Structures are given as C-alpha cells and as structure tokens.
Amino acid sequence: MTMRFFATPQDAEALGRMHHQAWVDTYADLLPDDWFEHWTVDDSIAKWRRKQSLARTLARRPDLLEGRALSKEDAKLLEEARRELTGAREMRDDE
C-alpha cells in the first residue's frame, strides 16, 4: 500500500521552517554572508501560506482565479499548485 500525504494550510509554518533550514544547511557556505538576513524564516512561512491559499482556491473555487491579475510571485506559486493538484488527481486515478 502506498501512502501519500498532501500539505494543508496547517502545515505551512512547519514547511516554511523546514524549507528555510534546508537552504541554510545546504547553501550557507555558497551564498554571501548576508543572504539569510534578507530571506528570513518568516518570509518562507509567508510563501508557504500563500501557496496553500492559492492551492485551496484553485481546488475549491477556480472561477475566482480566472482572469485575475496576479503578481509574478503569485502566478509562479499558482502554477506550482496547479501542477501539484494535477499530479495528485492523476495519482488518485491510478489507484
């Protein structure tokens, strides 16, 4: 049996912290010393929360997103969410 877990809005803080820490652990020696002063844990958490919000709207009320002017960042997050939702549906269809 294959188990799949999908992030929920309640996971945003943990995912943001984990994402940020992974970058610190992986890239701290490769990036300028002040890099993480400009990209904080709070920035990462906010990004995950925004992505979850867009994903939920896409899944539940896609009509609210049609024709809407999005920021470049929101458009990128929405496209990521769209790919993930499409992949999740395809996985469910395969079962």
N, CA, C and O of each residue as an XYZ file, in Angstrom:
380
protein
N       0.839     -1.181      0.000
C       0.000      0.000      0.000
C       0.885      1.246      0.000
O       1.838      1.341      0.773
N       0.562      2.187     -0.866
C       1.294      3.438     -0.944
C       0.523      4.505     -0.195
O      -0.677      4.683     -0.403
N       1.225      5.219      0.683
C       0.594      6.320      1.410
C       1.128      7.623      0.847
O       2.332      7.771      0.638
N       0.234      8.563      0.604
C       0.628      9.874      0.111
C       0.068     10.920      1.072
O      -1.073     10.834      1.526
N       0.891     11.888      1.357
C       0.474     12.957      2.240
C       0.545     14.269      1.485
O       1.532     14.541      0.802
N      -0.488     15.079      1.602
C      -0.537     16.364      0.944
C      -0.589     17.451      2.007
O      -1.256     17.306      3.032
N       0.117     18.528      1.749
C       0.182     19.623      2.711
C      -1.175     20.290      2.865
O      -1.960     20.380      1.922
N      -1.423     20.748      4.063
C      -2.628     21.504      4.369
C      -2.209     22.890      4.863
O      -1.030     23.104      5.148
N      -3.137     23.827      4.968
C      -2.766     25.155      5.474
C      -2.113     25.099      6.860
O      -1.272     25.935      7.190
N      -2.503     24.121      7.654
C      -1.915     24.000      8.987
C      -0.442     23.592      8.935
O       0.286     23.759      9.913
N      -0.009     23.060      7.797
C       1.381     22.628      7.636
C       2.308     23.755      7.200
O       3.526     23.575      7.190
N       1.762     24.910      6.840
C       2.558     25.978      6.232
C       3.723     26.420      7.112
O       4.832     26.603      6.610
N       3.499     26.592      8.398
C       4.592     27.056      9.254
C       5.708     26.018      9.318
O       6.880     26.365      9.175
N       5.364     24.771      9.529
C       6.384     23.718      9.602
C       7.127     23.588      8.274
O       8.347     23.431      8.254
N       6.389     23.654      7.165
C       7.028     23.556      5.853
C       7.947     24.744      5.594
O       9.044     24.583      5.060
N       7.496     25.938      5.974
C       8.330     27.127      5.803
C       9.613     27.041      6.605
O      10.689     27.376      6.109
N       9.498     26.590      7.852
C      10.696     26.440      8.694
C      11.635     25.367      8.127
O      12.851     25.555      8.088
N      11.068     24.262      7.698
C      11.875     23.177      7.149
C      12.563     23.623      5.851
O      13.748     23.353      5.652
N      11.834     24.294      4.985
C      12.387     24.783      3.731
C      13.547     25.744      3.974
O      14.606     25.624      3.358
N      13.336     26.694      4.875
C      14.374     27.667      5.184
C      15.604     26.985      5.779
O      16.731     27.282      5.384
N      15.392     26.077      6.722
C      16.524     25.396      7.355
C      17.286     24.543      6.351
O      18.512     24.458      6.418
N      16.584     23.917      5.430
C      17.251     23.122      4.399
C      18.169     24.009      3.560
O      19.279     23.607      3.209
N      17.703     25.213      3.241
C      18.545     26.137      2.480
C      19.760     26.569      3.303
O      20.877     26.618      2.787
N      19.543     26.878      4.571
C      20.668     27.273      5.428
C      21.693     26.147      5.490
O      22.889     26.377      5.309
N      21.223     24.935      5.745
C      22.124     23.789      5.869
C      22.853     23.496      4.565
O      24.022     23.110      4.585
N      22.189     23.672      3.448
C      22.754     23.291      2.159
C      23.597     24.391      1.525
O      24.640     24.108      0.934
N      23.158     25.639      1.640
C      23.778     26.695      0.849
C      24.523     27.767      1.639
O      25.078     28.683      1.033
N      24.557     27.687      2.956
C      25.181     28.737      3.759
C      26.630     28.991      3.347
O      27.080     30.137      3.351
N      27.353     27.952      2.996
C      28.759     28.119      2.610
C      28.918     28.625      1.181
O      30.015     29.020      0.787
N      27.845     28.619      0.406
C      27.928     29.001     -1.002
C      27.363     30.386     -1.288
O      27.624     30.958     -2.346
N      26.598     30.923     -0.359
C      25.939     32.208     -0.560
C      26.642     33.301      0.233
O      27.368     33.015      1.184
N      26.425     34.552     -0.160
C      27.017     35.661      0.604
C      26.571     35.610      2.072
O      25.489     35.117      2.392
N      27.419     36.122      2.938
C      27.155     36.065      4.381
C      25.813     36.673      4.779
O      25.176     36.193      5.717
N      25.375     37.717      4.084
C      24.137     38.396      4.479
C      22.889     37.850      3.780
O      21.805     38.409      3.938
N      23.023     36.788      3.025
C      21.892     36.241      2.253
C      20.667     35.981      3.135
O      19.552     36.377      2.797
N      20.887     35.318      4.258
C      19.760     34.916      5.102
C      19.251     36.049      5.988
O      18.256     35.891      6.696
N      19.938     37.192      5.948
C      19.383     38.371      6.608
C      18.253     38.955      5.761
O      17.353     39.614      6.282
N      18.308     38.705      4.444
C      17.314     39.241      3.516
C      16.186     38.242      3.233
O      15.131     38.631      2.732
N      16.395     36.987      3.544
C      15.371     35.951      3.354
C      15.238     35.204      4.673
O      16.064     34.355      5.008
N      14.196     35.529      5.410
C      14.042     35.022      6.769
C      13.090     33.831      6.810
O      12.425     33.509      5.825
N      13.043     33.193      7.960
C      12.086     32.103      8.185
C      10.668     32.623      7.973
O       9.835     31.939      7.379
N      10.395     33.828      8.456
C       9.051     34.399      8.286
C       8.697     34.574      6.814
O       7.544     34.377      6.427
N       9.676     34.941      5.989
C       9.431     35.048      4.541
C       9.048     33.691      3.966
O       8.128     33.590      3.154
N       9.744     32.670      4.382
C       9.479     31.330      3.880
C       8.103     30.835      4.329
O       7.372     30.237      3.540
N       7.753     31.078      5.574
C       6.434     30.689      6.084
C       5.340     31.425      5.320
O       4.334     30.821      4.946
N       5.524     32.717      5.084
C       4.529     33.501      4.344
C       4.342     32.952      2.939
O       3.221     32.904      2.433
N       5.424     32.540      2.311
C       5.332     31.972      0.961
C       4.532     30.677      0.972
O       3.676     30.472      0.111
N       4.801     29.796      1.940
C       4.064     28.533      2.027
C       2.591     28.784      2.316
O       1.728     28.098      1.768
N       2.295     29.756      3.168
C       0.891     30.069      3.457
C       0.185     30.584      2.202
O      -0.947     30.194      1.916
N       0.850     31.450      1.466
C       0.263     31.996      0.242
C       0.024     30.888     -0.780
O      -1.019     30.849     -1.433
N       0.999     29.986     -0.914
C       0.845     28.886     -1.863
C      -0.331     27.998     -1.469
O      -1.108     27.591     -2.332
N      -0.472     27.696     -0.197
C      -1.591     26.870      0.257
C      -2.919     27.581      0.015
O      -3.903     26.940     -0.355
N      -2.958     28.869      0.216
C      -4.169     29.637     -0.024
C      -4.563     29.581     -1.500
O      -5.727     29.357     -1.832
N      -3.597     29.784     -2.367
C      -3.870     29.715     -3.807
C      -4.296     28.308     -4.218
O      -5.197     28.145     -5.040
N      -3.655     27.301     -3.653
C      -3.989     25.913     -3.989
C      -5.419     25.581     -3.562
O      -6.151     24.926     -4.304
N      -5.816     26.026     -2.382
C      -7.178     25.758     -1.907
C      -8.209     26.464     -2.775
O      -9.257     25.900     -3.090
N      -7.905     27.707     -3.164
C      -8.818     28.434     -4.044
C      -8.914     27.733     -5.390
O     -10.006     27.592     -5.940
N      -7.788     27.297     -5.921
C      -7.775     26.587     -7.199
C      -8.602     25.310     -7.124
O      -9.346     24.995     -8.052
N      -8.476     24.582     -6.034
C      -9.195     23.315     -5.886
C     -10.691     23.522     -5.647
O     -11.515     22.745     -6.132
N     -11.036     24.568     -4.903
C     -12.433     24.738     -4.497
C     -13.219     25.744     -5.325
O     -14.405     25.548     -5.589
N     -12.558     26.817     -5.733
C     -13.235     27.888     -6.477
C     -12.324     28.445     -7.570
O     -11.941     29.613     -7.512
N     -11.975     27.633     -8.559
C     -11.067     28.108     -9.609
C     -11.608     29.325    -10.359
O     -10.839     30.095    -10.934
N     -12.930     29.497    -10.353
C     -13.523     30.649    -11.019
C     -13.050     31.969    -10.429
O     -13.029     32.986    -11.123
N     -12.670     31.966     -9.152
C     -12.182     33.188     -8.515
C     -10.810     33.603     -9.029
O     -10.408     34.756     -8.872
N     -10.093     32.670     -9.642
C      -8.753     32.961    -10.151
C      -8.732     33.271    -11.643
O      -7.768     33.853    -12.142
N      -9.777     32.890    -12.351
C      -9.830     33.101    -13.800
C      -9.814     34.585    -14.130
O     -10.614     35.361    -13.606
N      -8.889     34.970    -15.008
C      -8.798     36.346    -15.459
C      -8.311     37.332    -14.424
O      -8.336     38.540    -14.659
N      -7.871     36.841    -13.291
C      -7.403     37.717    -12.211
C      -5.950     38.103    -12.439
O      -5.127     37.258    -12.791
N      -5.635     39.364    -12.244
C      -4.254     39.832    -12.364
C      -3.495     39.410    -11.110
O      -3.831     39.819     -9.998
N      -2.479     38.596    -11.302
C      -1.673     38.106    -10.181
C      -0.275     38.700    -10.246
O       0.224     39.022    -11.324
N       0.345     38.839     -9.098
C       1.750     39.244     -9.080
C       2.573     38.129     -9.715
O       2.097     37.003     -9.862
N       3.781     38.439    -10.081
C       4.671     37.437    -10.675
C       4.869     36.265     -9.714
O       4.856     35.105    -10.126
N       5.050     36.576     -8.441
C       5.248     35.533     -7.423
C       3.994     34.680     -7.263
O       4.086     33.454     -7.201
N       2.818     35.317     -7.194
C       1.576     34.555     -7.063
C       1.329     33.680     -8.284
O       0.860     32.550     -8.152
N       1.640     34.191     -9.471
C       1.471     33.395    -10.690
C       2.362     32.156    -10.652
O       1.948     31.071    -11.060
N       3.582     32.328    -10.163
C       4.507     31.192    -10.041
C       3.982     30.181     -9.019
O       3.991     28.977     -9.276
N       3.529     30.663     -7.870
C       3.004     29.777     -6.837
C       1.746     29.059     -7.312
O       1.547     27.881     -7.015
N       0.894     29.775     -8.052
C      -0.327     29.165     -8.573
C       0.011     28.067     -9.578
O      -0.628     27.015     -9.579
N       0.993     28.295    -10.422
C       1.390     27.271    -11.391
C       1.952     26.039    -10.674
O       1.662     24.909    -11.068
N       2.752     26.251     -9.628
C       3.245     25.121     -8.828
C       2.077     24.349     -8.223
O       2.047     23.119     -8.268
N       1.121     25.074     -7.661
C      -0.051     24.440     -7.050
C      -0.848     23.675     -8.104
O      -1.320     22.568     -7.845
N      -0.998     24.261     -9.286
C      -1.735     23.604    -10.366
C      -1.067     22.277    -10.742
O      -1.746     21.262    -10.896
N       0.260     22.285    -10.888
C       0.985     21.051    -11.217
C       0.821     20.011    -10.114
O       0.625     18.828    -10.396
N       0.901     20.448     -8.867
C       0.761     19.514     -7.743
C      -0.653     18.941     -7.676
O      -0.821     17.744     -7.444
N      -1.668     19.777     -7.874
C      -3.048     19.282     -7.847
C      -3.307     18.324     -8.995
O      -3.976     17.307     -8.815
N      -2.789     18.634    -10.165
C      -2.950     17.750    -11.316
C      -2.271     16.417    -11.042
O      -2.831     15.362    -11.339
N      -1.076     16.458    -10.482
C      -0.361     15.229    -10.126
C      -1.101     14.426     -9.083
O      -1.147     13.198     -9.161
N      -1.682     15.100     -8.106
C      -2.433     14.400     -7.056
C      -3.656     13.716     -7.648
O      -3.980     12.589     -7.273
N      -4.336     14.390     -8.571
C      -5.511     13.784     -9.210
C      -5.103     12.581    -10.047
O      -5.789     11.558    -10.055
N      -3.984     12.707    -10.750
C      -3.513     11.588    -11.573
C      -3.151     10.390    -10.703
O      -3.411      9.246    -11.077
N      -2.541     10.656     -9.526
C      -2.193      9.548     -8.633
C      -3.449      8.861     -8.120
O      -3.489      7.634     -8.034
N      -4.479      9.637     -7.775
C      -5.731      9.040     -7.291
C      -6.390      8.217     -8.400
O      -6.948      7.153     -8.132
N      -6.329      8.697     -9.627
C      -6.917      7.978    -10.747
C      -6.207      6.658    -11.011
O      -6.826      5.708    -11.491
N      -4.922      6.587    -10.704
C      -4.133      5.375    -10.922
C      -4.438      4.288     -9.895
O      -4.171      3.111    -10.136
N      -4.982      4.668     -8.782
C      -5.198      3.692     -7.696
C      -6.396      2.832     -7.937
O      -6.709      1.966     -7.120
